[in-house]
Amino acid sequence: MASVDGVVPPERFPRSSGYDLAWQKRYMMGPNPLWLTEWLAEDLPIGEGARVLDLGAGTALTSVFLAREFGARVTAADLWVDPGDNWRRVREAGVADRVLPLRAEARDLPFAEGYFDAVVSIDAYHYFGTDDLYLDYLLRFIAPGGRLGIVSPGLARPVDGTVPERIRPYWQAAYRSFHSAQWWRATFESSQAVRVERADTLVDGWKYWLAWNEACTPPEDAADIVAQESAMLRADAGETLGFVRVIARNGAA
Ligand SMILES: C[S@@+](CC[C@H](N)C(=O)[O-])C[C@H]1O[C@@H](n2cnc3c(N)ncnc32)[C@H](O)[C@@H]1O
């Protein structure tokens, strides 16, 4: 069986490996959010004091990470998770002066135009951002030259509308929001409003995803879904599924 220690060596995600594993497991909502944020930040510059919107922040683990690792001033915006719970986690993590938790709907954001230096979205953008025109809306809140960086579960290669046979038994209708790096690049570029600096797939991402699933005990109401997901990842062995990263600079020039 895969294990976090055996499959995901600490040197692959050195910053994340400094965080308490029990804390990560307790508050996780999906594939390891710190690994995915660290991967994103490898190519998305976040300077000390940068204003960052963590969109779909969930339990704010990613916001804590961005504040601690890069000194960012983070707005942790999420729809489902109570901001009071996030505020408690943020205080316990010692970054109360750098993370503002709030409840927000990604399609109705309460921010000033051009306010953020970067918007980051981990394992969340595919819930609300696949609409053709969503990017145009979100860019309003990013300063000219600022960045949007997302990491979501996605396709290692396009499937052209046909789910490969070996993963068909496990496929859920909701996975139709999984897209390839090429798809995201084309969708973002079609806005003519950004320059896509990266659109790629995490090497061995499916192994990390599976290792994390196997290392965690999901809540009772999610156990079946996670077991199905793990079976699908095993059957697929990285042919079709993985993590996709897109980094775009606001402004086409
Ligand atoms: C799988 S969780 C990931 C959370 C966190 N980024 C992480 O990686 O741990 C997806 C998050 O997206 C948020 N989300 C989904 N639809 C949203 C929307 N329309 N507006 C804001 N947040 C949304 C949910 O509230 C949820 O917390």
Coordinates of N, CA, C and O in Angstrom, one line a residue, residues 111-225:
F111 N -15.2 42.6 -2.9 CA -13.9 43.3 -2.9 C -13.8 44.5 -3.8 O -14.5 44.5 -4.8
A112 N -12.8 45.3 -3.5 CA -12.5 46.5 -4.4 C -11.9 46.0 -5.6 O -11.1 45.1 -5.6
E113 N -12.2 46.7 -6.7 CA -11.5 46.3 -8.0 C -10.0 46.5 -7.9 O -9.5 47.5 -7.3
G114 N -9.2 45.6 -8.4 CA -7.8 45.7 -8.5 C -7.1 45.6 -7.2 O -5.9 45.9 -7.0
Y115 N -7.8 45.0 -6.2 CA -7.2 45.0 -4.8 C -6.1 44.0 -4.6 O -5.1 44.2 -3.9
F116 N -6.2 42.8 -5.2 CA -5.3 41.7 -4.9 C -4.1 41.7 -5.9 O -4.2 41.9 -7.1
D117 N -3.0 41.3 -5.3 CA -1.8 41.1 -6.1 C -1.8 39.7 -6.7 O -1.2 39.4 -7.7
A118 N -2.5 38.8 -6.0 CA -2.7 37.4 -6.5 C -4.0 36.8 -6.0 O -4.4 37.1 -4.9
V119 N -4.6 36.0 -6.8 CA -5.7 35.1 -6.4 C -5.2 33.7 -6.6 O -4.6 33.3 -7.6
V120 N -5.3 32.9 -5.5 CA -4.9 31.5 -5.5 C -6.1 30.7 -5.2 O -7.0 31.0 -4.4
S121 N -6.2 29.6 -5.9 CA -7.4 28.7 -5.7 C -6.9 27.2 -5.8 O -6.5 26.8 -6.8
I122 N -7.0 26.5 -4.6 CA -6.5 25.2 -4.6 C -7.7 24.2 -4.5 O -8.5 24.3 -3.5
D123 N -7.8 23.3 -5.4 CA -8.9 22.3 -5.4 C -10.2 22.9 -5.2 O -11.1 22.4 -4.5
A124 N -10.5 24.0 -5.8 CA -11.7 24.7 -5.7 C -12.2 25.4 -7.0 O -13.4 25.4 -7.2
Y125 N -11.3 25.8 -7.8 CA -11.7 26.7 -9.0 C -12.6 25.9 -9.9 O -13.5 26.5 -10.6
H126 N -12.5 24.6 -10.0 CA -13.3 23.8 -10.9 C -14.8 23.8 -10.5 O -15.6 23.4 -11.2
Y127 N -15.0 24.2 -9.2 CA -16.4 24.2 -8.8 C -17.2 25.4 -9.3 O -18.4 25.4 -9.4
F128 N -16.4 26.5 -9.6 CA -17.1 27.7 -10.0 C -16.5 28.4 -11.3 O -17.1 29.3 -11.8
G129 N -15.3 27.9 -11.7 CA -14.5 28.7 -12.7 C -14.5 28.2 -14.1 O -13.8 28.7 -14.9
T130 N -15.4 27.2 -14.4 CA -15.3 26.6 -15.7 C -16.2 27.3 -16.7 O -16.1 27.1 -17.9
D131 N -17.0 28.2 -16.2 CA -17.9 29.1 -17.0 C -17.0 29.9 -17.9 O -16.0 30.5 -17.4
D132 N -17.3 30.1 -19.2 CA -16.4 30.8 -20.1 C -16.1 32.2 -19.6 O -15.0 32.7 -19.8
L133 N -17.0 32.9 -19.0 CA -16.8 34.3 -18.7 C -16.4 34.5 -17.2 O -16.2 35.7 -16.8
Y134 N -16.2 33.4 -16.5 CA -15.9 33.6 -15.1 C -14.6 34.4 -14.9 O -14.4 35.2 -14.0
L135 N -13.6 34.0 -15.7 CA -12.3 34.6 -15.6 C -12.4 36.1 -15.7 O -11.7 36.9 -15.0
D136 N -13.1 36.6 -16.7 CA -13.3 38.0 -16.9 C -13.8 38.7 -15.6 O -13.3 39.8 -15.3
Y137 N -14.7 38.1 -15.0 CA -15.3 38.6 -13.7 C -14.2 38.7 -12.6 O -14.0 39.7 -12.0
L138 N -13.5 37.5 -12.5 CA -12.5 37.5 -11.4 C -11.3 38.5 -11.6 O -10.8 39.0 -10.6
L139 N -11.0 38.7 -12.8 CA -9.8 39.6 -13.1 C -10.0 41.0 -12.6 O -9.1 41.7 -12.3
R140 N -11.3 41.3 -12.5 CA -11.6 42.7 -11.9 C -10.9 43.0 -10.6 O -10.6 44.1 -10.3
F141 N -10.8 41.9 -9.8 CA -10.3 42.1 -8.5 C -8.8 42.0 -8.4 O -8.2 42.1 -7.3
I142 N -8.1 41.7 -9.5 CA -6.6 41.5 -9.5 C -6.0 42.7 -10.1 O -6.4 43.2 -11.2
A143 N -5.0 43.2 -9.5 CA -4.2 44.4 -10.0 C -3.6 44.1 -11.3 O -3.3 42.9 -11.6
P144 N -3.5 45.1 -12.2 CA -2.8 44.8 -13.5 C -1.4 44.2 -13.2 O -0.7 44.7 -12.4
G145 N -1.1 43.2 -13.9 CA 0.2 42.5 -13.7 C 0.2 41.5 -12.6 O 1.1 40.8 -12.4
G146 N -0.9 41.5 -11.8 CA -1.1 40.5 -10.8 C -1.3 39.1 -11.3 O -1.5 38.9 -12.5
R147 N -1.4 38.1 -10.5 CA -1.5 36.7 -11.0 C -2.7 36.0 -10.4 O -3.1 36.2 -9.3
L148 N -3.2 35.1 -11.3 CA -4.2 34.1 -10.8 C -3.5 32.8 -10.9 O -2.9 32.4 -12.0
G149 N -3.5 32.0 -9.8 CA -2.9 30.7 -9.9 C -3.9 29.6 -9.3 O -4.4 29.8 -8.2
I150 N -4.1 28.6 -10.1 CA -5.0 27.6 -9.6 C -4.4 26.2 -9.7 O -3.5 25.9 -10.6
V151 N -4.8 25.3 -8.8 CA -4.5 23.9 -8.9 C -5.8 23.1 -8.7 O -6.4 23.4 -7.6
S152 N -6.1 22.3 -9.6 CA -7.3 21.5 -9.4 C -7.1 20.1 -9.9 O -6.2 19.8 -10.7
P153 N -7.9 19.1 -9.4 CA -7.9 17.8 -10.0 C -8.2 18.0 -11.5 O -9.1 18.8 -11.8
G154 N -7.6 17.2 -12.3 CA -7.9 17.4 -13.7 C -7.4 16.2 -14.5 O -7.1 15.1 -14.0
L155 N -7.4 16.4 -15.8 CA -7.0 15.3 -16.7 C -5.6 15.5 -17.2 O -5.1 16.5 -17.6
A156 N -4.9 14.4 -17.1 CA -3.5 14.3 -17.6 C -3.4 14.5 -19.1 O -2.4 14.9 -19.6
R157 N -4.5 14.1 -19.7 CA -4.6 14.3 -21.2 C -6.1 14.4 -21.5 O -7.0 13.8 -20.7
P158 N -6.5 15.1 -22.6 CA -7.9 15.3 -22.9 C -8.5 13.9 -23.2 O -7.9 13.0 -23.7
V159 N -9.8 13.8 -22.8 CA -10.5 12.5 -23.1 C -11.5 12.7 -24.2 O -12.2 11.7 -24.5
D160 N -11.7 13.9 -24.7 CA -12.6 14.1 -25.8 C -14.0 13.6 -25.6 O -14.6 12.9 -26.5
G161 N -14.5 13.8 -24.4 CA -15.9 13.4 -24.1 C -16.1 12.0 -23.8 O -17.2 11.6 -23.5
T162 N -15.1 11.1 -24.0 CA -15.3 9.7 -23.7 C -14.4 9.3 -22.6 O -13.2 9.3 -22.6
V163 N -15.1 8.8 -21.5 CA -14.3 8.4 -20.3 C -13.6 7.1 -20.6 O -14.3 6.1 -21.1
P164 N -12.3 6.9 -20.4 CA -11.6 5.7 -20.7 C -12.3 4.5 -19.9 O -12.7 4.7 -18.8
E165 N -12.3 3.3 -20.6 CA -13.0 2.2 -20.1 C -12.6 1.8 -18.7 O -13.4 1.5 -17.8
R166 N -11.3 1.8 -18.4 CA -10.8 1.3 -17.1 C -11.3 2.1 -15.9 O -11.3 1.6 -14.8
I167 N -11.6 3.4 -16.2 CA -12.1 4.2 -15.0 C -13.6 4.5 -15.1 O -14.1 5.1 -14.2
R168 N -14.2 3.9 -16.1 CA -15.7 4.2 -16.3 C -16.5 3.7 -15.1 O -17.4 4.5 -14.7
P169 N -16.2 2.6 -14.5 CA -17.0 2.1 -13.4 C -17.0 3.1 -12.2 O -17.9 3.1 -11.3
Y170 N -16.0 3.9 -12.1 CA -15.8 4.8 -10.9 C -16.2 6.2 -11.2 O -16.2 7.1 -10.3
W171 N -16.5 6.5 -12.4 CA -16.6 7.9 -12.9 C -17.9 8.5 -12.3 O -19.0 7.9 -12.4
Q172 N -17.8 9.7 -11.7 CA -19.0 10.4 -11.2 C -19.3 11.6 -12.2 O -18.4 12.2 -12.8
A173 N -20.5 11.9 -12.3 CA -21.0 13.0 -13.2 C -20.2 14.3 -12.9 O -19.8 15.0 -13.8
A174 N -19.9 14.5 -11.6 CA -19.3 15.8 -11.2 C -17.9 15.9 -11.7 O -17.4 17.0 -11.9
Y175 N -17.3 14.8 -12.1 CA -15.9 14.8 -12.7 C -15.8 15.5 -14.0 O -14.8 15.7 -14.6
R176 N -17.0 15.8 -14.6 CA -16.9 16.5 -15.9 C -16.4 17.9 -15.8 O -16.1 18.5 -16.8
S177 N -16.2 18.4 -14.5 CA -15.5 19.7 -14.4 C -14.0 19.5 -14.3 O -13.3 20.5 -14.1
F178 N -13.5 18.2 -14.5 CA -12.0 18.0 -14.5 C -11.6 18.3 -16.0 O -12.2 17.7 -16.9
H179 N -10.6 19.1 -16.1 CA -10.1 19.4 -17.5 C -8.6 19.3 -17.6 O -7.9 19.3 -16.5
S180 N -8.1 19.2 -18.8 CA -6.7 19.1 -19.0 C -6.0 20.5 -18.9 O -6.7 21.5 -19.1
A181 N -4.7 20.5 -18.8 CA -3.9 21.7 -18.8 C -4.2 22.5 -20.2 O -4.3 23.7 -20.2
Q182 N -4.2 21.7 -21.2 CA -4.5 22.3 -22.5 C -5.8 23.1 -22.6 O -6.0 24.1 -23.1
W183 N -6.8 22.4 -22.0 CA -8.2 23.0 -22.0 C -8.1 24.3 -21.2 O -8.7 25.3 -21.6
W184 N -7.5 24.3 -20.0 CA -7.5 25.5 -19.2 C -6.7 26.6 -19.9 O -7.1 27.8 -19.9
R185 N -5.6 26.2 -20.5 CA -4.8 27.2 -21.3 C -5.7 27.9 -22.3 O -5.8 29.1 -22.4
A186 N -6.3 27.1 -23.1 CA -7.2 27.6 -24.2 C -8.3 28.5 -23.7 O -8.6 29.5 -24.2
T187 N -8.9 28.0 -22.6 CA -10.0 28.7 -22.0 C -9.6 30.1 -21.5 O -10.2 31.1 -21.7
F188 N -8.5 30.1 -20.8 CA -7.9 31.4 -20.2 C -7.5 32.3 -21.4 O -7.8 33.5 -21.4
E189 N -6.8 31.7 -22.3 CA -6.3 32.6 -23.4 C -7.4 33.1 -24.3 O -7.3 34.2 -24.8
S190 N -8.5 32.4 -24.4 CA -9.6 32.9 -25.2 C -10.2 34.2 -24.6 O -10.9 35.0 -25.3
S191 N -9.9 34.5 -23.4 CA -10.4 35.8 -22.8 C -9.6 37.0 -23.4 O -10.1 38.1 -23.3
Q192 N -8.4 36.7 -23.9 CA -7.6 37.8 -24.4 C -7.2 38.8 -23.4 O -6.8 39.9 -23.7
A193 N -7.3 38.4 -22.1 CA -7.1 39.3 -21.0 C -6.0 38.9 -20.1 O -5.6 39.7 -19.2
V194 N -5.4 37.7 -20.4 CA -4.3 37.3 -19.5 C -3.2 36.7 -20.4 O -3.4 36.3 -21.6
R195 N -2.0 36.6 -19.8 CA -0.9 35.8 -20.4 C -0.7 34.6 -19.6 O -0.5 34.7 -18.4
V196 N -0.9 33.4 -20.1 CA -0.8 32.2 -19.4 C 0.7 31.9 -19.3 O 1.4 31.7 -20.3
E197 N 1.2 31.8 -18.1 CA 2.6 31.6 -17.8 C 2.9 30.1 -17.6 O 4.1 29.7 -17.8
R198 N 2.0 29.4 -17.1 CA 2.1 27.9 -16.9 C 0.8 27.3 -17.1 O -0.3 27.8 -16.6
A199 N 0.8 26.1 -17.7 CA -0.4 25.3 -17.7 C 0.2 23.9 -17.8 O 0.6 23.5 -18.9
D200 N 0.2 23.1 -16.7 CA 0.9 21.8 -16.7 C 0.3 20.9 -15.7 O -0.7 21.2 -15.0
T201 N 0.9 19.7 -15.7 CA 0.3 18.6 -14.8 C 1.4 18.2 -13.8 O 2.6 18.1 -14.2
L202 N 1.0 17.9 -12.6 CA 2.0 17.6 -11.6 C 2.5 16.1 -11.8 O 1.8 15.2 -11.9
V203 N 3.9 16.1 -12.0 CA 4.5 14.7 -12.2 C 4.2 13.9 -11.0 O 4.4 14.3 -9.8
D204 N 3.7 12.7 -11.2 CA 3.3 11.7 -10.2 C 2.2 12.2 -9.3 O 2.0 11.6 -8.2
G205 N 1.4 13.2 -9.8 CA 0.3 13.7 -9.0 C -0.6 12.6 -8.5 O -1.1 12.7 -7.4
W206 N -0.9 11.7 -9.4 CA -1.9 10.7 -9.0 C -1.4 9.8 -7.9 O -2.2 9.4 -7.0
K207 N -0.1 9.6 -7.8 CA 0.5 8.8 -6.7 C 0.3 9.6 -5.4 O 0.0 9.0 -4.3
Y208 N 0.5 10.9 -5.4 CA 0.4 11.7 -4.2 C -1.0 11.7 -3.8 O -1.3 11.6 -2.6
W209 N -1.9 11.8 -4.7 CA -3.4 11.9 -4.5 C -3.8 10.6 -3.8 O -4.4 10.6 -2.7
L210 N -3.4 9.5 -4.3 CA -3.7 8.1 -3.8 C -3.1 8.0 -2.4 O -3.8 7.5 -1.5
A211 N -1.8 8.3 -2.3 CA -1.2 8.2 -1.0 C -1.9 9.0 0.1 O -2.0 8.5 1.3
W212 N -2.3 10.2 -0.2 CA -3.0 11.0 0.7 C -4.4 10.4 1.1 O -4.7 10.3 2.3
N213 N -5.1 9.9 0.1 CA -6.4 9.2 0.4 C -6.2 8.1 1.4 O -6.9 7.8 2.3
E214 N -5.1 7.3 1.1 CA -4.9 6.1 1.9 C -4.3 6.5 3.3 O -4.5 5.7 4.3
A215 N -3.8 7.6 3.5 CA -3.2 8.0 4.8 C -4.3 8.6 5.7 O -4.1 8.7 6.9
C216 N -5.4 9.1 5.0 CA -6.4 9.8 5.8 C -7.6 8.9 6.1 O -7.9 8.0 5.3
T217 N -8.3 9.2 7.2 CA -9.6 8.5 7.4 C -10.7 9.6 7.1 O -10.9 10.5 7.8
P218 N -11.4 9.4 6.0 CA -12.4 10.4 5.6 C -13.6 10.4 6.6 O -13.9 9.3 7.2
P219 N -14.4 11.5 6.7 CA -15.6 11.4 7.5 C -16.5 10.4 6.9 O -16.5 10.0 5.7
E220 N -17.4 9.8 7.8 CA -18.2 8.7 7.5 C -19.0 8.9 6.2 O -19.1 8.1 5.3
D221 N -19.6 10.1 6.0 CA -20.4 10.4 4.9 C -19.7 10.5 3.6 O -20.2 10.6 2.5
A222 N -18.3 10.6 3.7 CA -17.5 10.7 2.4 C -16.7 9.4 2.2 O -16.0 9.3 1.2
A223 N -16.8 8.4 3.1 CA -15.9 7.2 3.0 C -16.1 6.5 1.6 O -15.1 6.1 1.0
D224 N -17.4 6.3 1.2 CA -17.6 5.6 0.0 C -17.0 6.3 -1.2 O -16.4 5.7 -2.1
I225 N -17.2 7.6 -1.3 CA -16.7 8.4 -2.4 C -15.2 8.4 -2.5 O -14.6 8.2 -3.5

